[in-house]
Amino acid sequence: MVILEVGITNFGKLHGVNLFFQKGVNVIYGDNEAGKSTIHAFIRAMLFGIERQRGRASKTDEFSKYEPWENPASYEGVMRFQKGRGVYRIYRCFSHDNWKTEIVNETTGEELTEEELKGLLGGITESSFTNTVCISQMKAEPGQTLSEELQNTMVNYLSAGEPEWDMRKAFVFLAEEKKRLIKQYQPKLEEELQNAEEDLRIIEDELLQQTIRKEEAQEELEEMRKQIKQEKQAYENSSRQKRLMYIELFLSAVSFFIMVFCYVMGYWREGVWIFGILALICAFLAWKGHALTSVSVAFMEAEKREKTLYEQIQKVEWKLEQMKERAVIYQSGLEGCRQQVEENRKLYQQISAVMLAEQTLKQVAGSMQKNVSEHMRERMSHLLSEITDNKYNKVFIQENNEIFLYGQNRKIPLYQLSRGAAEQVYLALRLAAADSIMGYEAMPLLLDETFVYYDKERLQSTLAALTQQARQILLFTCHQREKEILDNMEKTYHLLEL
């Protein structure tokens, strides 16, 4: 990719500025406050856009930093670049009132979307861009996210040859999927199902007991009704005995009057015989009457027991109806609970599958990361050897991201190096990361006052190595020494003065 032109209508302190770049090395020279860093930020904004943050962050964000004081509605600009055989034009207006983006393939006249632009850029993110080929003023050390970018994108490129899949997105997807499934999973549902089944079993047992009680009461009622029928028949058959009872009463009264009469008339002996005969007759009739009374009492007791059994059966039937309704409700709820449990078990299986996928992906990533680290180390060592003129020819990056160099037959930790040497290491790290992350997408290298801490010898070896790069280089500086060194080395470059 080669940036051909930037046209700044209104961005930061720059207004109506047009710059044309060429392939290879471009030196953008200007005094301090000339707008070099603004152009650097403008190129990044053209590629990835710029949006205003919310809340307090909006006061110090990139949008507010470069929003023009005058005529903010024309907060806009254009950038043209070449990719392969095509030339593309990006127009962006960042103003909230007039926000607009146009991406056009000038070769074919086709309009493109942001996603298609991202594809043109090889799928790299703004974070990858700023951590590799876009070096802001005096910020050669990569950001903290570079390690993550490398672990993700390098594995993608080295394993697939191109960014067909994103390992970081895969981890994010699995984490979100696991979170979604766990949120739906109900760990106590199995216990609730067991409790519901136990409650239903208790109801069914009680229902069975009540049914048995009802059947026993019904059997007893049938027996009682038979007994009542028999007692009633016996009672009806004893109607003649009722007449005997009345005769008994009558004879008792007659015998009493006869005995009194005989006593008065002086027939005492005859009266006694007549009274005795009548007394025997009354005793016989009394015995018959007692049998009648027994039949009557038994009949009344049987009717009373029948009524009690009937009321008992009515209560049992009412309770049975209630229990049946409860059983139906429980069975309906239990069926729904069983369906939920089945779904819950499927969720558990899915959660287990996601966790297994996470574990497998981590193992694969860890295994491949070893190969990635070796590839990264070799590439960085080669670049550092060129940049330092073979002073340091081996680099090792430990798991905690601590960097060690090998040179002059000894191992040297990065923190023991001078600031200039450390800046060279960071530059080699960025370029190696860019090659690994972006593959064959040779993005332009943007250097904004990157060599402040370099001495002349270090700067000369670095520029010599950079001119061998296949990528376009935009070198922003306020010093003359970069131009002088390039001239002394008879390197071809394009000069733009602000």
Tab-separated table of C-alpha atoms in Angstrom:
chain	number	residue	atom	x	y	z
A	1	MET	CA	0.000	0.000	0.000
A	2	VAL	CA	1.246	3.477	-0.927
A	3	ILE	CA	-0.276	6.742	0.306
A	4	LEU	CA	-0.401	9.093	-2.684
A	5	GLU	CA	-2.006	12.249	-1.354
A	6	VAL	CA	-3.620	13.836	1.677
A	7	GLY	CA	-5.906	16.844	1.398
A	8	ILE	CA	-6.718	18.484	4.718
A	9	THR	CA	-9.663	20.852	4.588
A	10	ASN	CA	-9.841	21.478	8.307
A	11	PHE	CA	-8.108	19.256	10.859
A	12	GLY	CA	-6.491	20.550	14.014
A	13	LYS	CA	-4.359	23.566	13.219
A	14	LEU	CA	-4.079	22.721	9.512
A	15	HIS	CA	-6.376	24.264	6.900
A	16	GLY	CA	-6.297	23.763	3.151
A	17	VAL	CA	-3.129	21.624	3.136
A	18	ASN	CA	-2.366	19.204	0.290
A	19	LEU	CA	0.603	16.850	0.369
A	20	PHE	CA	1.710	14.374	-2.296
A	21	PHE	CA	3.811	11.331	-1.391
A	22	GLN	CA	5.805	8.834	-3.399
A	23	LYS	CA	6.913	5.254	-3.022
A	24	GLY	CA	9.934	4.602	-0.825
A	25	VAL	CA	11.167	7.120	1.722
A	26	ASN	CA	9.316	10.419	2.191
A	27	VAL	CA	10.856	12.984	4.555
A	28	ILE	CA	8.319	15.490	5.867
A	29	TYR	CA	10.378	18.294	7.313
A	30	GLY	CA	9.088	21.160	9.402
A	31	ASP	CA	9.841	23.176	12.489
A	32	ASN	CA	8.181	22.451	15.789
A	33	GLU	CA	4.438	23.268	15.763
A	34	ALA	CA	4.440	23.088	11.961
A	35	GLY	CA	1.772	20.365	12.019
A	36	LYS	CA	3.766	17.179	11.477
A	37	SER	CA	2.028	15.268	14.277
A	38	THR	CA	-1.322	16.578	13.024
A	39	ILE	CA	-0.668	15.086	9.573
A	40	HIS	CA	0.392	11.850	11.271
A	41	ALA	CA	-2.919	11.763	13.211
A	42	PHE	CA	-4.891	12.757	10.092
A	43	ILE	CA	-3.625	9.724	8.152
A	44	ARG	CA	-4.679	7.405	10.989
A	45	ALA	CA	-8.083	9.108	11.177
A	46	MET	CA	-8.583	8.696	7.423
A	47	LEU	CA	-7.855	4.983	7.612
A	48	PHE	CA	-9.849	4.123	10.729
A	49	GLY	CA	-12.122	7.069	11.423
A	50	ILE	CA	-12.365	9.122	14.581
A	51	GLU	CA	-15.313	9.433	16.939
A	52	ARG	CA	-16.028	11.568	19.952
A	53	GLN	CA	-16.041	9.858	23.316
A	54	ARG	CA	-18.822	10.357	25.845
A	55	GLY	CA	-18.768	12.036	29.227
A	56	ARG	CA	-15.568	13.425	30.678
A	57	ALA	CA	-13.437	11.492	28.190
A	58	SER	CA	-14.802	13.677	25.395
A	59	LYS	CA	-12.819	16.663	26.691
A	60	THR	CA	-9.437	15.051	26.037
A	61	ASP	CA	-10.122	12.545	23.253
A	62	GLU	CA	-8.677	12.609	19.729
A	63	PHE	CA	-11.870	14.086	18.295
A	64	SER	CA	-11.745	17.143	20.558
A	65	LYS	CA	-7.984	17.454	20.217
A	66	TYR	CA	-8.139	17.957	16.456
A	67	GLU	CA	-11.572	19.579	16.129
A	68	PRO	CA	-11.025	22.965	14.438
A	69	TRP	CA	-11.768	26.070	16.443
A	70	GLU	CA	-12.889	27.899	13.346
A	71	ASN	CA	-15.518	26.475	11.017
A	72	PRO	CA	-15.904	23.083	12.806
A	73	ALA	CA	-18.526	22.066	10.247
A	74	SER	CA	-15.678	21.546	7.735
A	75	TYR	CA	-13.867	19.131	10.037
A	76	GLU	CA	-12.918	16.966	7.050
A	77	GLY	CA	-10.339	15.813	4.566
A	78	VAL	CA	-9.375	13.416	1.764
A	79	MET	CA	-6.709	10.756	1.354
A	80	ARG	CA	-5.793	8.813	-1.763
A	81	PHE	CA	-3.775	5.610	-1.748
A	82	GLN	CA	-2.731	2.862	-4.111
A	83	LYS	CA	-3.238	-0.809	-3.405
A	84	GLY	CA	-2.130	-3.228	-6.093
A	85	ARG	CA	-3.338	-1.839	-9.416
A	86	GLY	CA	-6.170	0.164	-7.897
A	87	VAL	CA	-6.241	3.732	-6.636
A	88	TYR	CA	-8.665	4.527	-3.822
A	89	ARG	CA	-10.027	7.735	-2.354
A	90	ILE	CA	-11.279	8.181	1.215
A	91	TYR	CA	-13.297	11.243	2.164
A	92	ARG	CA	-14.369	11.763	5.762
A	93	CYS	CA	-16.242	14.584	7.442
A	94	PHE	CA	-15.978	14.202	11.216
A	95	SER	CA	-18.449	16.925	12.181
A	96	HIS	CA	-21.464	15.592	14.071
A	97	ASP	CA	-23.804	17.718	12.000
A	98	ASN	CA	-22.274	16.737	8.666
A	99	TRP	CA	-20.759	13.339	9.441
A	100	LYS	CA	-20.061	11.521	6.215
A	101	THR	CA	-17.732	8.894	4.746
A	102	GLU	CA	-17.116	8.130	1.097
A	103	ILE	CA	-14.755	5.411	-0.100
A	104	VAL	CA	-14.304	5.161	-3.872
A	105	ASN	CA	-12.222	2.959	-6.129
A	106	GLU	CA	-11.059	5.623	-8.588
A	107	THR	CA	-9.875	2.946	-10.989
A	108	THR	CA	-13.329	1.393	-11.398
A	109	GLY	CA	-15.585	4.124	-9.991
A	110	GLU	CA	-17.051	1.666	-7.501
A	111	GLU	CA	-18.113	2.874	-4.073
A	112	LEU	CA	-16.906	0.787	-1.128
A	113	THR	CA	-18.087	0.216	2.426
A	114	GLU	CA	-16.097	0.429	5.672
A	115	GLU	CA	-15.915	-3.373	5.748
A	116	GLU	CA	-14.490	-3.417	2.233
A	117	LEU	CA	-11.940	-0.795	3.275
A	118	LYS	CA	-10.983	-2.988	6.198
A	119	GLY	CA	-10.472	-5.813	3.718
A	120	LEU	CA	-8.212	-3.586	1.620
A	121	LEU	CA	-6.144	-2.912	4.731
A	122	GLY	CA	-5.728	-6.632	5.284
A	123	GLY	CA	-8.172	-6.734	8.175
A	124	ILE	CA	-5.801	-4.953	10.553
A	125	THR	CA	-7.264	-3.004	13.459
A	126	GLU	CA	-6.362	0.499	14.567
A	127	SER	CA	-4.694	-1.057	17.595
A	128	SER	CA	-2.480	-3.225	15.360
A	129	PHE	CA	-1.679	-0.199	13.219
A	130	THR	CA	-0.636	2.060	16.134
A	131	ASN	CA	1.345	-0.746	17.789
A	132	THR	CA	3.399	-1.528	14.698
A	133	VAL	CA	3.877	0.799	11.728
A	134	CYS	CA	2.370	3.980	13.164
A	135	ILE	CA	4.849	5.433	15.679
A	136	SER	CA	3.742	8.653	17.340
A	137	GLN	CA	6.101	11.295	18.588
A	138	MET	CA	8.601	9.848	21.094
A	139	LYS	CA	6.496	6.708	21.529
A	140	ALA	CA	8.608	3.979	19.996
A	141	GLU	CA	7.704	1.514	22.759
A	142	PRO	CA	4.630	-0.471	21.678
A	143	GLY	CA	1.451	-0.352	23.716
A	144	GLN	CA	0.389	-3.039	26.167
A	145	THR	CA	-2.028	-4.541	23.637
A	146	LEU	CA	0.735	-5.547	21.216
A	147	SER	CA	1.315	-8.855	23.017
A	148	GLU	CA	-2.359	-9.734	22.649
A	149	GLU	CA	-2.356	-8.655	18.996
A	150	LEU	CA	0.646	-10.865	18.331
A	151	GLN	CA	-0.755	-13.882	20.163
A	152	ASN	CA	-3.956	-13.551	18.195
A	153	THR	CA	-3.092	-12.412	14.696
A	154	MET	CA	0.297	-14.070	14.358
A	155	VAL	CA	-1.213	-17.457	15.105
A	156	ASN	CA	-3.916	-16.745	12.556
A	157	TYR	CA	-1.486	-15.894	9.787
A	158	LEU	CA	1.010	-18.621	10.515
A	159	SER	CA	-1.639	-21.302	10.868
A	160	ALA	CA	-3.901	-20.352	8.008
A	161	GLY	CA	-1.680	-18.283	5.783
A	162	GLU	CA	-4.193	-15.453	5.899
A	163	PRO	CA	-6.587	-14.035	8.493
A	164	GLU	CA	-9.482	-16.338	7.646
A	165	TRP	CA	-10.348	-16.752	11.294
A	166	ASP	CA	-9.662	-14.652	14.373
A	167	MET	CA	-8.521	-16.530	17.452
A	168	ARG	CA	-9.315	-13.620	19.747
A	169	LYS	CA	-12.816	-13.400	18.338
A	170	ALA	CA	-13.122	-17.142	18.794
A	171	PHE	CA	-12.225	-16.807	22.491
A	172	VAL	CA	-14.607	-13.867	22.873
A	173	PHE	CA	-17.388	-15.797	21.142
A	174	LEU	CA	-16.857	-18.845	23.349
A	175	ALA	CA	-16.776	-16.691	26.489
A	176	GLU	CA	-19.985	-14.893	25.510
A	177	GLU	CA	-21.644	-18.169	24.543
A	178	LYS	CA	-20.655	-19.747	27.865
A	179	LYS	CA	-21.941	-16.695	29.740
A	180	ARG	CA	-25.237	-16.840	27.826
A	181	LEU	CA	-25.682	-20.567	28.482
A	182	ILE	CA	-24.756	-20.301	32.179
A	183	LYS	CA	-27.264	-17.473	32.556
A	184	GLN	CA	-29.992	-19.774	31.207
A	185	TYR	CA	-28.825	-22.839	33.162
A	186	GLN	CA	-30.717	-23.544	36.404
A	187	PRO	CA	-28.569	-25.684	38.717
A	188	LYS	CA	-31.397	-26.287	41.249
A	189	LEU	CA	-33.910	-27.459	38.657
A	190	GLU	CA	-33.034	-31.148	39.154
A	191	GLU	CA	-33.648	-30.772	42.899
A	192	GLU	CA	-36.936	-28.981	42.245
A	193	LEU	CA	-37.997	-31.820	39.943
A	194	GLN	CA	-37.176	-34.396	42.616
A	195	ASN	CA	-39.166	-32.434	45.226
A	196	ALA	CA	-42.112	-32.117	42.829
A	197	GLU	CA	-42.027	-35.841	42.071
A	198	GLU	CA	-41.896	-36.603	45.811
A	199	ASP	CA	-44.882	-34.300	46.453
A	200	LEU	CA	-46.824	-35.988	43.666
A	201	ARG	CA	-45.939	-39.412	45.048
A	202	ILE	CA	-47.251	-38.376	48.492
A	203	ILE	CA	-50.475	-37.093	46.917
A	204	GLU	CA	-50.896	-40.294	44.917
A	205	ASP	CA	-50.295	-42.409	48.062
A	206	GLU	CA	-52.835	-40.380	49.997
A	207	LEU	CA	-55.230	-40.587	47.072
A	208	LEU	CA	-54.849	-44.372	47.113
A	209	GLN	CA	-55.477	-44.500	50.882
A	210	GLN	CA	-58.573	-42.338	50.578
A	211	THR	CA	-59.829	-44.490	47.696
A	212	ILE	CA	-59.387	-47.598	49.863
A	213	ARG	CA	-61.213	-45.904	52.726
A	214	LYS	CA	-64.032	-44.949	50.389
A	215	GLU	CA	-64.317	-48.504	49.072
A	216	GLU	CA	-64.315	-49.915	52.623
A	217	ALA	CA	-66.958	-47.405	53.708
A	218	GLN	CA	-69.050	-48.234	50.652
A	219	GLU	CA	-68.805	-51.941	51.412
A	220	GLU	CA	-69.771	-51.295	55.019
A	221	LEU	CA	-72.634	-49.086	53.851
A	222	GLU	CA	-73.901	-51.831	51.565
A	223	GLU	CA	-73.782	-54.325	54.444
A	224	MET	CA	-75.538	-51.825	56.688
A	225	ARG	CA	-78.224	-51.217	54.110
A	226	LYS	CA	-78.819	-54.992	53.904
A	227	GLN	CA	-79.033	-55.141	57.690
A	228	ILE	CA	-81.445	-52.199	57.760
A	229	LYS	CA	-83.539	-53.920	55.148
A	230	GLN	CA	-83.667	-57.049	57.292
A	231	GLU	CA	-84.433	-55.050	60.444
A	232	LYS	CA	-87.091	-53.136	58.602
A	233	GLN	CA	-88.655	-56.379	57.392
A	234	ALA	CA	-88.586	-57.762	60.930
A	235	TYR	CA	-90.067	-54.530	62.230
A	236	GLU	CA	-92.857	-54.658	59.674
A	237	ASN	CA	-93.553	-58.332	60.499
A	238	SER	CA	-93.963	-57.412	64.188
A	239	SER	CA	-96.992	-55.193	63.571
A	240	ARG	CA	-99.180	-57.900	65.158
A	241	GLN	CA	-97.143	-57.657	68.299
A	242	LYS	CA	-98.144	-54.031	68.570
A	243	ARG	CA	-101.779	-55.172	68.942
A	244	LEU	CA	-100.734	-57.680	71.613
A	245	MET	CA	-99.136	-54.846	73.537
A	246	TYR	CA	-102.373	-52.917	73.458
A	247	ILE	CA	-104.262	-56.092	74.597
A	248	GLU	CA	-101.785	-56.477	77.430
A	249	LEU	CA	-102.510	-52.994	78.616
A	250	PHE	CA	-106.241	-53.599	78.349
A	251	LEU	CA	-106.106	-56.939	80.244
A	252	SER	CA	-103.945	-55.380	82.928
A	253	ALA	CA	-106.557	-52.725	83.479
A	254	VAL	CA	-109.421	-55.272	83.433
A	255	SER	CA	-107.660	-57.590	85.882
A	256	PHE	CA	-107.150	-54.697	88.260
A	257	PHE	CA	-110.854	-53.745	88.204
A	258	ILE	CA	-112.003	-57.395	88.551
A	259	MET	CA	-109.772	-57.917	91.576
A	260	VAL	CA	-111.109	-54.756	93.193
A	261	PHE	CA	-114.659	-55.779	92.394
A	262	CYS	CA	-114.217	-59.288	93.854
A	263	TYR	CA	-112.651	-57.889	97.007
A	264	VAL	CA	-115.545	-55.533	97.509
A	265	MET	CA	-118.132	-58.205	96.850
A	266	GLY	CA	-116.405	-60.702	99.098
A	267	TYR	CA	-115.274	-63.052	96.377
A	268	TRP	CA	-111.646	-62.810	97.385
A	269	ARG	CA	-110.507	-66.287	96.356
A	270	GLU	CA	-112.181	-66.189	92.964
A	271	GLY	CA	-110.704	-62.727	92.369
A	272	VAL	CA	-107.201	-64.050	93.099
A	273	TRP	CA	-107.561	-66.849	90.581
A	274	ILE	CA	-108.902	-64.570	87.913
A	275	PHE	CA	-106.093	-62.018	88.597
A	276	GLY	CA	-103.406	-64.757	88.375
A	277	ILE	CA	-104.687	-66.002	85.054
A	278	LEU	CA	-104.815	-62.481	83.647
A	279	ALA	CA	-101.317	-61.758	85.079
A	280	LEU	CA	-99.869	-64.757	83.227
A	281	ILE	CA	-101.491	-63.556	80.045
A	282	CYS	CA	-100.040	-60.038	80.579
A	283	ALA	CA	-96.520	-61.459	81.264
A	284	PHE	CA	-96.607	-63.380	78.026
A	285	LEU	CA	-97.733	-60.294	76.182
A	286	ALA	CA	-94.941	-58.228	77.875
A	287	TRP	CA	-92.314	-60.713	76.694
A	288	LYS	CA	-93.563	-60.282	73.153
A	289	GLY	CA	-93.493	-56.503	73.578
A	290	HIS	CA	-89.856	-56.583	74.706
A	291	ALA	CA	-88.904	-58.414	71.509
A	292	LEU	CA	-90.699	-55.693	69.566
A	293	THR	CA	-88.738	-53.012	71.436
A	294	SER	CA	-85.425	-54.763	70.623
A	295	VAL	CA	-86.301	-54.858	66.934
A	296	SER	CA	-87.196	-51.182	66.992
A	297	VAL	CA	-83.943	-50.164	68.742
A	298	ALA	CA	-81.818	-52.233	66.323
A	299	PHE	CA	-83.622	-50.649	63.392
A	300	MET	CA	-82.980	-47.114	64.721
A	301	GLU	CA	-79.302	-47.862	65.425
A	302	ALA	CA	-78.893	-49.230	61.884
A	303	GLU	CA	-80.461	-46.104	60.354
A	304	LYS	CA	-78.177	-43.888	62.439
A	305	ARG	CA	-75.096	-45.869	61.350
A	306	GLU	CA	-76.225	-45.672	57.723
A	307	LYS	CA	-76.435	-41.904	57.948
A	308	THR	CA	-72.973	-41.693	59.546
A	309	LEU	CA	-71.421	-43.892	56.836
A	310	TYR	CA	-73.093	-41.897	54.091
A	311	GLU	CA	-71.742	-38.624	55.489
A	312	GLN	CA	-68.299	-40.211	55.831
A	313	ILE	CA	-68.393	-41.345	52.199
A	314	GLN	CA	-69.467	-37.850	51.111
A	315	LYS	CA	-66.472	-36.328	52.929
A	316	VAL	CA	-64.091	-38.902	51.443
A	317	GLU	CA	-65.477	-38.261	47.951
A	318	TRP	CA	-65.068	-34.492	48.415
A	319	LYS	CA	-61.507	-34.972	49.609
A	320	LEU	CA	-60.816	-37.325	46.717
A	321	GLU	CA	-62.020	-34.716	44.227
A	322	GLN	CA	-59.736	-32.113	45.774
A	323	MET	CA	-56.779	-34.489	45.741
A	324	LYS	CA	-57.465	-35.456	42.123
A	325	GLU	CA	-57.470	-31.768	41.147
A	326	ARG	CA	-54.191	-31.273	43.024
A	327	ALA	CA	-52.748	-34.354	41.335
A	328	VAL	CA	-53.736	-33.038	37.894
A	329	ILE	CA	-52.135	-29.657	38.668
A	330	TYR	CA	-48.990	-31.350	39.974
A	331	GLN	CA	-48.801	-33.665	36.969
A	332	SER	CA	-49.185	-30.707	34.592
A	333	GLY	CA	-46.514	-28.743	36.435
A	334	LEU	CA	-44.340	-31.828	36.669
A	335	GLU	CA	-44.522	-32.343	32.913
A	336	GLY	CA	-43.424	-28.763	32.342
A	337	CYS	CA	-40.662	-29.188	34.925
A	338	ARG	CA	-39.469	-32.362	33.194
A	339	GLN	CA	-39.303	-30.498	29.892
A	340	GLN	CA	-37.320	-27.726	31.590
A	341	VAL	CA	-34.987	-30.296	33.121
A	342	GLU	CA	-34.464	-31.862	29.707
A	343	GLU	CA	-33.646	-28.441	28.257
A	344	ASN	CA	-31.440	-27.774	31.269
A	345	ARG	CA	-29.515	-30.992	30.660
A	346	LYS	CA	-29.007	-29.953	27.039
A	347	LEU	CA	-27.721	-26.580	28.280
A	348	TYR	CA	-25.303	-28.376	30.594
A	349	GLN	CA	-24.045	-30.449	27.660
A	350	GLN	CA	-23.632	-27.281	25.597
A	351	ILE	CA	-21.763	-25.555	28.443
A	352	SER	CA	-19.487	-28.575	28.742
A	353	ALA	CA	-18.904	-28.505	24.981
A	354	VAL	CA	-18.046	-24.777	25.056
A	355	MET	CA	-15.660	-25.282	27.976
A	356	LEU	CA	-14.032	-28.172	26.149
A	357	ALA	CA	-13.716	-25.991	23.036
A	358	GLU	CA	-12.109	-23.235	25.142
A	359	GLN	CA	-9.662	-25.691	26.669
A	360	THR	CA	-8.830	-27.215	23.287
A	361	LEU	CA	-8.388	-23.782	21.694
A	362	LYS	CA	-6.081	-22.710	24.520
A	363	GLN	CA	-4.008	-25.859	24.074
A	364	VAL	CA	-3.798	-25.311	20.320
A	365	ALA	CA	-2.971	-21.634	20.786
A	366	GLY	CA	-0.321	-22.458	23.378
A	367	SER	CA	1.248	-25.067	21.134
A	368	MET	CA	1.209	-22.792	18.111
A	369	GLN	CA	2.416	-19.830	20.167
A	370	LYS	CA	5.701	-21.612	20.684
A	371	ASN	CA	6.178	-21.732	16.931
A	372	VAL	CA	4.985	-18.141	16.642
A	373	SER	CA	7.442	-16.968	19.284
A	374	GLU	CA	10.301	-18.643	17.418
A	375	HIS	CA	9.212	-17.074	14.135
A	376	MET	CA	8.903	-13.691	15.843
A	377	ARG	CA	12.289	-14.019	17.517
A	378	GLU	CA	14.051	-14.898	14.275
A	379	ARG	CA	12.439	-12.030	12.364
A	380	MET	CA	13.146	-9.511	15.124
A	381	SER	CA	16.736	-10.743	15.488
A	382	HIS	CA	17.301	-10.292	11.759
A	383	LEU	CA	15.859	-6.760	11.766
A	384	LEU	CA	17.759	-5.753	14.900
A	385	SER	CA	20.985	-7.077	13.399
A	386	GLU	CA	20.419	-4.829	10.371
A	387	ILE	CA	19.378	-1.801	12.436
A	388	THR	CA	22.333	-2.100	14.855
A	389	ASP	CA	24.824	-3.001	12.130
A	390	ASN	CA	25.148	-6.522	13.593
A	391	LYS	CA	25.925	-5.279	17.098
A	392	TYR	CA	23.021	-7.272	18.479
A	393	ASN	CA	22.092	-10.323	16.446
A	394	LYS	CA	19.804	-12.347	18.716
A	395	VAL	CA	16.689	-11.445	20.652
A	396	PHE	CA	14.699	-13.479	23.163
A	397	ILE	CA	11.281	-12.530	24.522
A	398	GLN	CA	10.284	-14.403	27.650
A	399	GLU	CA	6.729	-15.323	28.652
A	400	ASN	CA	6.494	-12.223	30.870
A	401	ASN	CA	7.395	-10.132	27.751
A	402	GLU	CA	10.800	-9.287	29.165
A	403	ILE	CA	13.308	-8.825	26.324
A	404	PHE	CA	16.934	-9.997	26.349
A	405	LEU	CA	19.566	-9.372	23.673
A	406	TYR	CA	22.630	-11.377	22.763
A	407	GLY	CA	25.594	-9.433	21.608
A	408	GLN	CA	29.268	-9.270	22.250
A	409	ASN	CA	29.087	-12.834	23.597
A	410	ARG	CA	26.817	-11.950	26.501
A	411	LYS	CA	23.158	-11.793	27.446
A	412	ILE	CA	21.905	-8.272	28.030
A	413	PRO	CA	18.485	-7.360	29.477
A	414	LEU	CA	16.706	-4.525	27.711
A	415	TYR	CA	16.623	-2.272	30.782
A	416	GLN	CA	20.450	-2.154	30.806
A	417	LEU	CA	20.600	-0.616	27.323
A	418	SER	CA	20.798	3.095	26.608
A	419	ARG	CA	17.608	4.887	25.555
A	420	GLY	CA	18.781	5.007	21.948
A	421	ALA	CA	19.576	1.276	21.835
A	422	ALA	CA	16.240	0.461	23.499
A	423	GLU	CA	14.476	2.575	20.846
A	424	GLN	CA	16.152	0.453	18.155
A	425	VAL	CA	14.923	-2.716	19.851
A	426	TYR	CA	11.373	-1.339	19.986
A	427	LEU	CA	11.559	-0.408	16.310
A	428	ALA	CA	12.711	-3.926	15.410
A	429	LEU	CA	9.922	-5.339	17.553
A	430	ARG	CA	7.333	-3.169	15.779
A	431	LEU	CA	8.571	-4.101	12.302
A	432	ALA	CA	8.748	-7.794	13.160
A	433	ALA	CA	5.249	-7.609	14.596
A	434	ALA	CA	4.031	-5.756	11.497
A	435	ASP	CA	5.467	-8.444	9.231
A	436	SER	CA	3.841	-11.147	11.332
A	437	ILE	CA	0.484	-9.458	11.854
A	438	MET	CA	0.054	-7.969	8.392
A	439	GLY	CA	1.800	-10.649	6.393
A	440	TYR	CA	2.308	-9.498	2.837
A	441	GLU	CA	0.277	-6.304	3.424
A	442	ALA	CA	3.194	-3.855	3.436
A	443	MET	CA	1.544	-0.936	5.206
A	444	PRO	CA	3.359	2.425	5.134
A	445	LEU	CA	5.656	3.064	8.082
A	446	LEU	CA	4.835	6.372	9.809
A	447	LEU	CA	7.671	7.724	11.970
A	448	ASP	CA	6.958	10.913	13.911
A	449	GLU	CA	10.176	12.217	15.513
A	450	THR	CA	11.133	8.617	16.255
A	451	PHE	CA	14.915	9.136	16.222
A	452	VAL	CA	15.258	11.850	18.877
A	453	TYR	CA	17.410	9.604	21.097
A	454	TYR	CA	19.540	8.209	18.265
A	455	ASP	CA	23.141	9.323	17.850
A	456	LYS	CA	24.504	9.813	14.343
A	457	GLU	CA	25.997	6.331	14.013
A	458	ARG	CA	22.825	4.641	15.328
A	459	LEU	CA	20.625	6.782	13.061
A	460	GLN	CA	22.722	5.977	10.016
A	461	SER	CA	22.529	2.197	10.538
A	462	THR	CA	18.766	2.442	11.214
A	463	LEU	CA	18.050	4.526	8.101
A	464	ALA	CA	20.185	2.189	6.025
A	465	ALA	CA	18.095	-0.746	7.202
A	466	LEU	CA	14.793	1.086	6.710
A	467	THR	CA	15.591	2.013	3.128
A	468	GLN	CA	15.833	-1.688	2.404
A	469	GLN	CA	12.207	-2.139	3.476
A	470	ALA	CA	9.696	-2.840	0.737
A	471	ARG	CA	7.162	-0.570	2.388
A	472	GLN	CA	6.587	3.172	1.982
A	473	ILE	CA	8.114	5.274	4.763
A	474	LEU	CA	6.790	8.644	5.963
A	475	LEU	CA	9.441	10.180	8.191
A	476	PHE	CA	8.299	13.292	10.074
A	477	THR	CA	11.164	15.318	11.529
A	478	CYS	CA	12.218	18.776	12.596
A	479	HIS	CA	15.932	17.967	12.167
A	480	GLN	CA	18.208	18.193	9.156
A	481	ARG	CA	20.354	15.198	10.034
A	482	GLU	CA	17.983	12.597	8.519
A	483	LYS	CA	18.256	14.348	5.158
A	484	GLU	CA	22.021	14.738	5.510
A	485	ILE	CA	22.533	11.050	6.326
A	486	LEU	CA	20.312	9.953	3.435
A	487	ASP	CA	22.217	12.288	1.114
A	488	ASN	CA	25.557	10.969	2.359
A	489	MET	CA	24.407	7.408	1.765
A	490	GLU	CA	23.106	8.515	-1.655
A	491	LYS	CA	19.677	7.146	-0.867
A	492	THR	CA	16.727	8.275	-2.936
A	493	TYR	CA	13.954	9.988	-0.990
A	494	HIS	CA	11.128	12.470	-1.509
A	495	LEU	CA	11.288	15.676	0.530
A	496	LEU	CA	8.249	17.699	1.629
A	497	GLU	CA	8.742	20.906	3.606
A	498	LEU	CA	5.950	22.341	5.733
